[in-house]
mmCIF file of C-alpha atoms in Angstrom:
data_model
loop_
_atom_site.group_PDB
_atom_site.id
_atom_site.type_symbol
_atom_site.label_atom_id
_atom_site.label_comp_id
_atom_site.label_asym_id
_atom_site.label_seq_id
_atom_site.Cartn_x
_atom_site.Cartn_y
_atom_site.Cartn_z
ATOM 1 C CA UNK A 517 -8.087 2.236 27.932
ATOM 2 C CA UNK A 518 -6.076 2.790 24.699
ATOM 3 C CA UNK A 519 -5.724 6.367 22.789
ATOM 4 C CA UNK A 520 -7.250 6.101 19.447
ATOM 5 C CA UNK A 521 -7.343 8.542 16.638
ATOM 6 C CA UNK A 522 -10.752 8.485 15.218
ATOM 7 C CA UNK A 523 -13.203 10.953 13.076
ATOM 8 C CA UNK A 524 -16.618 11.893 13.902
ATOM 9 C CA UNK A 525 -17.202 13.483 10.260
ATOM 10 C CA UNK A 526 -15.292 12.941 6.933
ATOM 11 C CA UNK A 527 -13.106 16.007 6.244
ATOM 12 C CA UNK A 528 -9.311 17.473 6.316
ATOM 13 C CA UNK A 529 -6.804 16.608 8.411
ATOM 14 C CA UNK A 530 -8.605 18.325 11.004
ATOM 15 C CA UNK A 531 -11.222 16.132 11.571
ATOM 16 C CA UNK A 532 -8.965 13.489 12.747
ATOM 17 C CA UNK A 533 -9.172 13.601 17.003
ATOM 18 C CA UNK A 534 -7.711 11.391 19.788
ATOM 19 C CA UNK A 535 -9.132 10.097 22.207
ATOM 20 C CA UNK A 536 -9.146 7.250 25.276
ATOM 21 C CA UNK A 537 -11.568 4.402 24.364
ATOM 22 C CA UNK A 538 -12.130 1.224 26.680
ATOM 23 C CA UNK A 539 -10.696 -2.038 25.280
ATOM 24 C CA UNK A 540 -12.527 -5.252 25.883
ATOM 25 C CA UNK A 541 -11.802 -9.076 25.550
ATOM 26 C CA UNK A 542 -11.794 -10.856 22.302
ATOM 27 C CA UNK A 543 -14.966 -12.867 21.780
ATOM 28 C CA UNK A 544 -14.805 -16.018 19.722
ATOM 29 C CA UNK A 545 -12.247 -15.206 16.202
ATOM 30 C CA UNK A 546 -10.761 -12.510 17.465
ATOM 31 C CA UNK A 547 -7.791 -11.318 19.614
ATOM 32 C CA UNK A 548 -6.592 -8.440 21.753
ATOM 33 C CA UNK A 549 -3.264 -6.705 20.306
ATOM 34 C CA UNK A 550 -1.538 -4.439 21.887
ATOM 35 C CA UNK A 551 -0.269 -2.475 19.546
ATOM 36 C CA UNK A 552 3.914 -1.067 19.247
ATOM 37 C CA UNK A 553 3.647 1.152 15.971
ATOM 38 C CA UNK A 554 1.341 1.394 12.779
ATOM 39 C CA UNK A 555 1.641 2.288 9.407
ATOM 40 C CA UNK A 556 0.199 5.368 7.277
ATOM 41 C CA UNK A 557 -1.663 4.599 4.121
ATOM 42 C CA UNK A 558 -3.136 6.313 1.317
ATOM 43 C CA UNK A 559 -6.375 4.462 2.320
ATOM 44 C CA UNK A 560 -6.803 6.181 5.308
ATOM 45 C CA UNK A 561 -6.508 9.499 3.738
ATOM 46 C CA UNK A 562 -9.540 8.287 1.565
ATOM 47 C CA UNK A 563 -11.739 7.279 4.127
ATOM 48 C CA UNK A 564 -11.051 10.193 6.296
ATOM 49 C CA UNK A 565 -12.136 12.177 2.706
ATOM 50 C CA UNK A 566 -15.021 10.160 2.157
ATOM 51 C CA UNK A 567 -13.891 8.584 -0.932
ATOM 52 C CA UNK A 568 -14.535 5.395 0.985
ATOM 53 C CA UNK A 569 -17.115 5.822 3.132
ATOM 54 C CA UNK A 570 -17.497 4.709 6.915
ATOM 55 C CA UNK A 571 -20.155 4.553 9.201
ATOM 56 C CA UNK A 572 -19.455 7.691 11.548
ATOM 57 C CA UNK A 573 -18.015 7.545 13.985
ATOM 58 C CA UNK A 574 -15.167 5.611 13.229
ATOM 59 C CA UNK A 575 -11.469 4.683 14.008
ATOM 60 C CA UNK A 576 -9.142 4.779 11.447
ATOM 61 C CA UNK A 577 -5.955 3.057 10.546
ATOM 62 C CA UNK A 578 -5.421 -0.412 8.574
ATOM 63 C CA UNK A 579 -1.979 -1.594 9.450
ATOM 64 C CA UNK A 580 0.153 -2.113 12.703
ATOM 65 C CA UNK A 581 2.338 -4.577 14.670
ATOM 66 C CA UNK A 582 2.490 -5.203 18.287
ATOM 67 C CA UNK A 583 2.009 -8.296 20.647
ATOM 68 C CA UNK A 584 -0.887 -9.849 21.220
ATOM 69 C CA UNK A 585 -2.773 -9.985 24.832
ATOM 70 C CA UNK A 586 -5.525 -12.385 24.465
ATOM 71 C CA UNK A 587 -6.927 -14.704 21.878
ATOM 72 C CA UNK A 588 -10.377 -15.740 21.641
ATOM 73 C CA UNK A 589 -12.269 -18.939 20.880
ATOM 74 C CA UNK A 590 -11.406 -20.502 17.781
ATOM 75 C CA UNK A 591 -8.437 -18.727 17.257
ATOM 76 C CA UNK A 592 -5.552 -21.143 16.491
ATOM 77 C CA UNK A 593 -2.995 -19.485 14.545
ATOM 78 C CA UNK A 594 -1.782 -17.367 17.304
ATOM 79 C CA UNK A 595 -1.283 -17.337 20.985
ATOM 80 C CA UNK A 596 -1.001 -14.948 23.873
ATOM 81 C CA UNK A 597 2.374 -13.429 23.800
ATOM 82 C CA UNK A 598 3.000 -13.871 20.025
ATOM 83 C CA UNK A 599 4.991 -10.978 17.784
ATOM 84 C CA UNK A 600 2.270 -10.079 15.281
ATOM 85 C CA UNK A 601 1.465 -7.575 12.608
ATOM 86 C CA UNK A 602 -1.122 -6.923 10.369
ATOM 87 C CA UNK A 603 -2.994 -4.949 7.310
ATOM 88 C CA UNK A 604 -6.688 -5.769 8.130
ATOM 89 C CA UNK A 605 -10.392 -4.411 8.052
ATOM 90 C CA UNK A 606 -12.482 -2.979 10.046
ATOM 91 C CA UNK A 607 -10.341 0.352 10.533
ATOM 92 C CA UNK A 608 -8.683 0.867 13.779
ATOM 93 C CA UNK A 609 -5.064 0.494 13.654
ATOM 94 C CA UNK A 610 -4.117 4.096 14.874
ATOM 95 C CA UNK A 611 -4.046 2.918 18.720
ATOM 96 C CA UNK A 612 -2.567 2.032 21.493
ATOM 97 C CA UNK A 613 -4.690 -1.557 21.917
ATOM 98 C CA UNK A 614 -7.367 -3.303 20.136
ATOM 99 C CA UNK A 615 -9.705 -6.290 19.798
ATOM 100 C CA UNK A 616 -9.890 -7.373 16.096
ATOM 101 C CA UNK A 617 -11.048 -10.389 14.087
ATOM 102 C CA UNK A 618 -7.700 -12.872 13.615
ATOM 103 C CA UNK A 619 -7.885 -14.037 10.444
ATOM 104 C CA UNK A 620 -6.089 -11.237 8.702
ATOM 105 C CA UNK A 621 -3.482 -10.903 11.388
ATOM 106 C CA UNK A 622 -0.192 -12.818 10.674
ATOM 107 C CA UNK A 623 2.371 -14.206 13.012
ATOM 108 C CA UNK A 624 5.702 -11.640 12.565
ATOM 109 C CA UNK A 625 9.065 -13.169 12.100
ATOM 110 C CA UNK A 626 11.377 -12.588 15.164
ATOM 111 C CA UNK A 627 14.059 -11.132 12.100
ATOM 112 C CA UNK A 628 11.359 -8.006 11.385
ATOM 113 C CA UNK A 629 10.905 -5.640 13.772
ATOM 114 C CA UNK A 630 8.006 -3.985 14.699
ATOM 115 C CA UNK A 631 7.881 -0.828 12.915
ATOM 116 C CA UNK A 632 9.048 -2.751 10.157
ATOM 117 C CA UNK A 633 5.928 -4.705 10.103
ATOM 118 C CA UNK A 634 3.898 -1.484 10.190
ATOM 119 C CA UNK A 635 5.497 -0.546 7.704
ATOM 120 C CA UNK A 636 5.092 -3.308 5.739
ATOM 121 C CA UNK A 637 2.147 -5.428 5.217
ATOM 122 C CA UNK A 638 -0.472 -3.220 3.761
ATOM 123 C CA UNK A 639 2.321 -2.178 1.079
ATOM 124 C CA UNK A 640 3.975 -5.224 1.154
ATOM 125 C CA UNK A 641 0.675 -7.557 0.340
ATOM 126 C CA UNK A 642 -0.042 -4.835 -2.035
ATOM 127 C CA UNK A 643 3.010 -5.495 -4.070
ATOM 128 C CA UNK A 644 2.572 -9.301 -3.132
ATOM 129 C CA UNK A 645 -0.894 -9.715 -5.249
ATOM 130 C CA UNK A 646 0.287 -6.904 -7.850
ATOM 131 C CA UNK A 647 3.269 -9.155 -8.977
ATOM 132 C CA UNK A 648 1.840 -12.647 -7.739
ATOM 133 C CA UNK A 649 -1.728 -13.044 -8.309
ATOM 134 C CA UNK A 650 -3.287 -10.349 -10.954
ATOM 135 C CA UNK A 651 -1.929 -10.962 -14.264
ATOM 136 C CA UNK A 652 1.177 -13.146 -15.081
ATOM 137 C CA UNK A 653 4.444 -11.440 -14.879
ATOM 138 C CA UNK A 654 7.455 -13.043 -16.174
ATOM 139 C CA UNK A 655 11.181 -12.246 -16.278
ATOM 140 C CA UNK A 656 12.264 -9.857 -18.698
ATOM 141 C CA UNK A 657 8.674 -8.415 -18.694
ATOM 142 C CA UNK A 658 8.277 -4.588 -18.817
ATOM 143 C CA UNK A 659 5.947 -3.333 -15.647
ATOM 144 C CA UNK A 660 5.665 0.889 -15.641
ATOM 145 C CA UNK A 661 5.221 2.022 -11.743
ATOM 146 C CA UNK A 662 3.918 5.298 -10.599
ATOM 147 C CA UNK A 663 4.981 6.957 -7.608
ATOM 148 C CA UNK A 664 7.947 4.678 -6.936
ATOM 149 C CA UNK A 665 9.152 6.438 -3.986
ATOM 150 C CA UNK A 666 6.553 6.010 -1.720
ATOM 151 C CA UNK A 667 5.764 2.910 0.433
ATOM 152 C CA UNK A 668 4.653 0.747 -1.863
ATOM 153 C CA UNK A 669 7.035 1.578 -4.664
ATOM 154 C CA UNK A 670 10.014 1.226 -3.368
ATOM 155 C CA UNK A 671 9.099 -2.348 -2.333
ATOM 156 C CA UNK A 672 7.829 -2.435 -6.068
ATOM 157 C CA UNK A 673 11.085 -1.570 -7.357
ATOM 158 C CA UNK A 674 13.184 -3.832 -5.044
ATOM 159 C CA UNK A 675 11.078 -6.831 -5.280
ATOM 160 C CA UNK A 676 10.715 -6.385 -9.449
ATOM 161 C CA UNK A 677 14.687 -6.317 -9.682
ATOM 162 C CA UNK A 678 14.372 -9.699 -7.212
ATOM 163 C CA UNK A 679 12.552 -11.465 -9.874
ATOM 164 C CA UNK A 680 14.655 -9.832 -13.350
ATOM 165 C CA UNK A 681 11.179 -8.212 -13.548
ATOM 166 C CA UNK A 682 11.768 -4.610 -15.660
ATOM 167 C CA UNK A 683 10.869 -1.996 -13.555
ATOM 168 C CA UNK A 684 10.183 1.549 -15.083
ATOM 169 C CA UNK A 685 9.391 4.118 -12.398
ATOM 170 C CA UNK A 686 7.900 7.318 -12.248
ATOM 171 C CA UNK A 687 8.301 9.761 -9.396
ATOM 172 C CA UNK A 688 7.878 13.567 -8.911
ATOM 173 C CA UNK A 689 11.149 14.880 -8.161
ATOM 174 C CA UNK A 690 15.017 13.772 -9.198
ATOM 175 C CA UNK A 691 15.680 12.978 -6.117
ATOM 176 C CA UNK A 692 12.562 10.601 -5.687
ATOM 177 C CA UNK A 693 13.933 9.007 -9.203
ATOM 178 C CA UNK A 694 17.430 8.479 -7.880
ATOM 179 C CA UNK A 695 15.799 6.551 -5.040
ATOM 180 C CA UNK A 696 13.594 4.320 -7.327
ATOM 181 C CA UNK A 697 17.069 3.456 -8.969
ATOM 182 C CA UNK A 698 18.552 2.502 -5.727
ATOM 183 C CA UNK A 699 16.068 0.645 -4.729
ATOM 184 C CA UNK A 700 16.140 -1.387 -8.232
ATOM 185 C CA UNK A 701 14.186 -0.008 -10.752
ATOM 186 C CA UNK A 702 15.961 -0.026 -14.353
ATOM 187 C CA UNK A 703 14.806 2.856 -15.223
ATOM 188 C CA UNK A 704 13.444 6.010 -13.543
ATOM 189 C CA UNK A 705 11.198 9.135 -15.268
ATOM 190 C CA UNK A 706 10.648 12.160 -13.906
ATOM 191 C CA UNK A 707 7.076 13.155 -14.591
ATOM 192 C CA UNK A 708 6.935 16.804 -13.970
ATOM 193 C CA UNK A 709 9.598 17.582 -16.422
ATOM 194 C CA UNK A 710 9.301 14.906 -18.732
ATOM 195 C CA UNK A 711 6.259 13.115 -21.101
ATOM 196 C CA UNK A 712 6.524 9.819 -18.824
ATOM 197 C CA UNK A 713 4.403 7.914 -21.751
ATOM 198 C CA UNK A 714 6.765 9.313 -24.839
ATOM 199 C CA UNK A 715 9.812 8.540 -22.491
ATOM 200 C CA UNK A 716 8.058 4.875 -21.932
ATOM 201 C CA UNK A 717 8.342 4.372 -25.676
ATOM 202 C CA UNK A 718 11.828 5.309 -26.095
ATOM 203 C CA UNK A 719 12.932 3.182 -23.024
ATOM 204 C CA UNK A 720 11.186 -0.068 -24.720
ATOM 205 C CA UNK A 721 11.867 1.030 -28.405
ATOM 206 C CA UNK A 722 8.614 1.696 -29.285
ATOM 207 C CA UNK A 723 6.920 -1.723 -28.162
ATOM 208 C CA UNK A 724 5.405 -0.342 -24.471
ATOM 209 C CA UNK A 725 5.474 -1.831 -21.148
ATOM 210 C CA UNK A 726 3.628 -5.159 -20.380
ATOM 211 C CA UNK A 727 1.698 -3.841 -17.231
ATOM 212 C CA UNK A 728 1.129 -0.521 -15.705
ATOM 213 C CA UNK A 729 0.939 -0.434 -11.862
ATOM 214 C CA UNK A 730 -0.963 3.247 -11.163
ATOM 215 C CA UNK A 731 -2.152 4.047 -7.691
ATOM 216 C CA UNK A 732 -2.106 7.897 -8.536
ATOM 217 C CA UNK A 733 -5.266 7.531 -10.948
ATOM 218 C CA UNK A 734 -6.556 10.657 -12.604
ATOM 219 C CA UNK A 735 -3.454 12.545 -13.441
ATOM 220 C CA UNK A 736 -1.801 9.354 -14.674
ATOM 221 C CA UNK A 737 -4.407 7.096 -16.567
ATOM 222 C CA UNK A 738 -4.380 8.508 -19.957
ATOM 223 C CA UNK A 739 -0.395 8.363 -20.044
ATOM 224 C CA UNK A 740 -0.874 4.928 -18.124
ATOM 225 C CA UNK A 741 -2.921 3.548 -21.266
ATOM 226 C CA UNK A 742 -0.818 5.157 -23.789
ATOM 227 C CA UNK A 743 2.480 3.499 -22.143
ATOM 228 C CA UNK A 744 1.058 -0.260 -23.045
ATOM 229 C CA UNK A 745 1.986 -2.817 -25.476
ATOM 230 C CA UNK A 746 -1.095 -4.445 -27.693
ATOM 231 C CA UNK A 747 -2.933 -7.036 -25.046
ATOM 232 C CA UNK A 748 -1.446 -4.978 -22.080
ATOM 233 C CA UNK A 749 -2.466 -4.990 -18.682
ATOM 234 C CA UNK A 750 -3.582 -1.686 -16.414
ATOM 235 C CA UNK A 751 -3.478 -2.351 -13.122
ATOM 236 C CA UNK A 752 -5.547 0.813 -11.144
ATOM 237 C CA UNK A 753 -4.878 0.430 -7.911
ATOM 238 C CA UNK A 754 -5.119 3.672 -6.115
ATOM 239 C CA UNK A 755 -6.304 7.541 -6.387
ATOM 240 C CA UNK A 756 -4.052 9.643 -5.189
ATOM 241 C CA UNK A 757 -4.950 12.476 -7.643
ATOM 242 C CA UNK A 758 -8.364 11.418 -7.646
ATOM 243 C CA UNK A 759 -10.725 9.062 -9.022
ATOM 244 C CA UNK A 760 -10.352 8.194 -12.760
ATOM 245 C CA UNK A 761 -13.299 9.540 -14.405
ATOM 246 C CA UNK A 762 -15.864 6.920 -16.637
ATOM 247 C CA UNK A 763 -13.648 4.889 -19.395
ATOM 248 C CA UNK A 764 -15.213 4.227 -22.461
ATOM 249 C CA UNK A 765 -14.432 0.681 -23.360
ATOM 250 C CA UNK A 766 -13.925 1.068 -27.053
ATOM 251 C CA UNK A 767 -11.173 2.831 -26.165
ATOM 252 C CA UNK A 768 -9.189 -0.250 -25.008
ATOM 253 C CA UNK A 769 -10.009 -2.231 -28.149
ATOM 254 C CA UNK A 770 -8.683 0.926 -29.965
ATOM 255 C CA UNK A 771 -5.477 1.382 -28.451
ATOM 256 C CA UNK A 772 -4.617 -2.665 -29.095
ATOM 257 C CA UNK A 773 -7.205 -5.230 -26.968
ATOM 258 C CA UNK A 774 -6.140 -3.802 -23.317
ATOM 259 C CA UNK A 775 -7.104 -5.104 -20.505
ATOM 260 C CA UNK A 776 -7.814 -2.990 -17.125
ATOM 261 C CA UNK A 777 -8.433 -4.137 -13.501
ATOM 262 C CA UNK A 778 -9.235 -1.980 -10.467
ATOM 263 C CA UNK A 779 -8.226 -4.628 -7.788
ATOM 264 C CA UNK A 780 -8.566 -4.245 -3.440
ATOM 265 C CA UNK A 781 -5.668 -5.777 -1.355
ATOM 266 C CA UNK A 782 -9.195 -6.605 0.719
ATOM 267 C CA UNK A 783 -10.382 -8.945 -1.784
ATOM 268 C CA UNK A 784 -7.171 -10.826 -2.142
ATOM 269 C CA UNK A 785 -6.527 -11.201 1.785
ATOM 270 C CA UNK A 786 -10.584 -11.996 2.937
ATOM 271 C CA UNK A 787 -9.459 -15.698 2.849
ATOM 272 C CA UNK A 788 -7.590 -16.266 6.212
ATOM 273 C CA UNK A 789 -5.274 -18.922 4.374
ATOM 274 C CA UNK A 790 -4.143 -17.170 1.193
ATOM 275 C CA UNK A 791 -3.477 -13.739 3.277
ATOM 276 C CA UNK A 792 -1.010 -15.929 5.312
ATOM 277 C CA UNK A 793 0.072 -17.529 2.012
ATOM 278 C CA UNK A 794 0.677 -13.874 0.505
ATOM 279 C CA UNK A 795 2.458 -12.570 3.750
ATOM 280 C CA UNK A 796 4.934 -15.851 3.805
ATOM 281 C CA UNK A 797 5.946 -14.741 0.621
ATOM 282 C CA UNK A 798 6.681 -11.096 1.697
ATOM 283 C CA UNK A 799 8.615 -12.281 4.915
ATOM 284 C CA UNK A 800 10.276 -14.610 2.577
ATOM 285 C CA UNK A 801 11.931 -11.555 0.557
ATOM 286 C CA UNK A 802 12.636 -9.452 3.472
ATOM 287 C CA UNK A 803 13.763 -11.886 5.307
ATOM 288 C CA UNK A 804 16.473 -12.955 2.406
ATOM 289 C CA UNK A 805 17.367 -9.291 2.300
ATOM 290 C CA UNK A 806 15.860 -8.877 -1.353
ATOM 291 C CA UNK A 807 13.024 -6.042 0.050
ATOM 292 C CA UNK A 808 14.385 -3.854 2.555
ATOM 293 C CA UNK A 809 11.523 -1.541 4.193
ATOM 294 C CA UNK A 810 12.170 1.903 3.806
ATOM 295 C CA UNK A 811 11.053 4.011 6.637
ATOM 296 C CA UNK A 812 11.009 7.711 5.625
ATOM 297 C CA UNK A 813 9.202 9.382 8.342
ATOM 298 C CA UNK A 814 7.932 9.055 12.028
ATOM 299 C CA UNK A 815 5.241 10.927 13.400
ATOM 300 C CA UNK A 816 4.123 10.371 17.588
ATOM 301 C CA UNK A 817 0.370 9.314 17.714
ATOM 302 C CA UNK A 818 -0.705 13.013 18.685
ATOM 303 C CA UNK A 819 1.229 13.869 15.313
ATOM 304 C CA UNK A 820 -1.438 12.137 13.063
ATOM 305 C CA UNK A 821 -2.926 15.486 11.278
ATOM 306 C CA UNK A 822 0.530 16.400 10.446
ATOM 307 C CA UNK A 823 1.132 12.875 9.147
ATOM 308 C CA UNK A 824 -1.458 13.256 6.848
ATOM 309 C CA UNK A 825 -0.923 16.552 5.702
ATOM 310 C CA UNK A 826 2.494 15.278 4.624
ATOM 311 C CA UNK A 827 1.351 12.353 2.902
ATOM 312 C CA UNK A 828 -1.350 14.604 1.303
ATOM 313 C CA UNK A 829 1.550 16.919 0.282
ATOM 314 C CA UNK A 830 3.577 14.263 -1.291
ATOM 315 C CA UNK A 831 6.276 15.055 1.051
ATOM 316 C CA UNK A 832 7.206 12.180 2.248
ATOM 317 C CA UNK A 833 9.421 9.155 0.730
ATOM 318 C CA UNK A 834 9.339 5.132 1.687
ATOM 319 C CA UNK A 835 7.007 4.265 4.388
ATOM 320 C CA UNK A 836 5.450 5.959 7.285
ATOM 321 C CA UNK A 837 5.044 4.408 10.442
ATOM 322 C CA UNK A 838 3.067 5.845 14.104
ATOM 323 C CA UNK A 839 5.265 5.578 16.990
ATOM 324 C CA UNK A 840 3.412 4.713 20.276
#
C-alpha cells in the first residue's frame, strides 16, 4: 500500500484527498518505483481545476524521483535498484510508490539528489525544449521570459546565461526580479510597477526580442506580442493567469509577420529516445554547475492542499517538492 493524493471531482485545493492505494507488480514496459520526493507544477493545478480534463477519480502529479523496485518485461534502460527520475504521464506522482510506464523514466546520475531530481525533471525538460527544440536561438539573441523567479524560470535564466543568450526576466516583485538577475538574467522587469513591453523596447533600443517564452497566459499575452521584433517567435507554454482568448491571425501579420506556437512538454518527450536525449542535456547542465536547482519550498505529502494554495497565490520561488 502507498499513500497517494487523488481527486474525485475537479475544484479547489480542498478536493485533494490522501488515500491508501495498493501497488501492483509491473507489467510489460512498466516499472515499480519507490519514490523519495515528488515535484509540484502548475500543470497539476490545471488538472485539479479541470482546465485540463482528467478521467475521475484520478491521482495527480507528473514529476518525481526514487529507486526502481522492479522492472517489467521489455524494459532495458532501467534495472532493480537504479536511482531514477521522471516527468511523465499519466498523472500519479503524488505518492510513495507506483507502477508506471518506463519510457519517460530516466536513470538519475549519482551526483544529483532525489530532491533535485524531483524538482528538475518537468521544469528542466521544459527549458530544454524551449531553448533547444522549438525555434533556433543563438548566442546574442534576446529572449523575454515571464515568471522568471519560478522553478522553470530560474532554470531558464541559468540556461540562457550558459549559452550566451540575453534573457530579459519579468517577475511580480523587486525581490523576485533580483532572484532572476542572481541566476543569470541580463535584465529584470517588475511587471507590477512597469509596462514590461515598453521597457523591453527600451532595453533592446526599439528592436524588440527574438523570442518570448510566456507561461502566464491571458494577462501577459498582448504585451508579449508587443515585445517581439518583426518575424519574432511567441512561445505560449502555460496559462497561470488563465487561458489566452482566441487570436485573430491577421494580428500576427500586422505586427510584423510574427510566429506563434503552443507546445507541450509531453509531445516532446513522447518518444523514448528523445526523452532520454533531452534528459541527458539537462543532467549535463546540472552536473557541470551551469544550472543549479533552486528548491524554495518543501511540503509533506499531507500538506498538499497548502502547497497548491501557495503555488496559485504566487507565494513560491524556485521549485517546490513534496517530501515522503
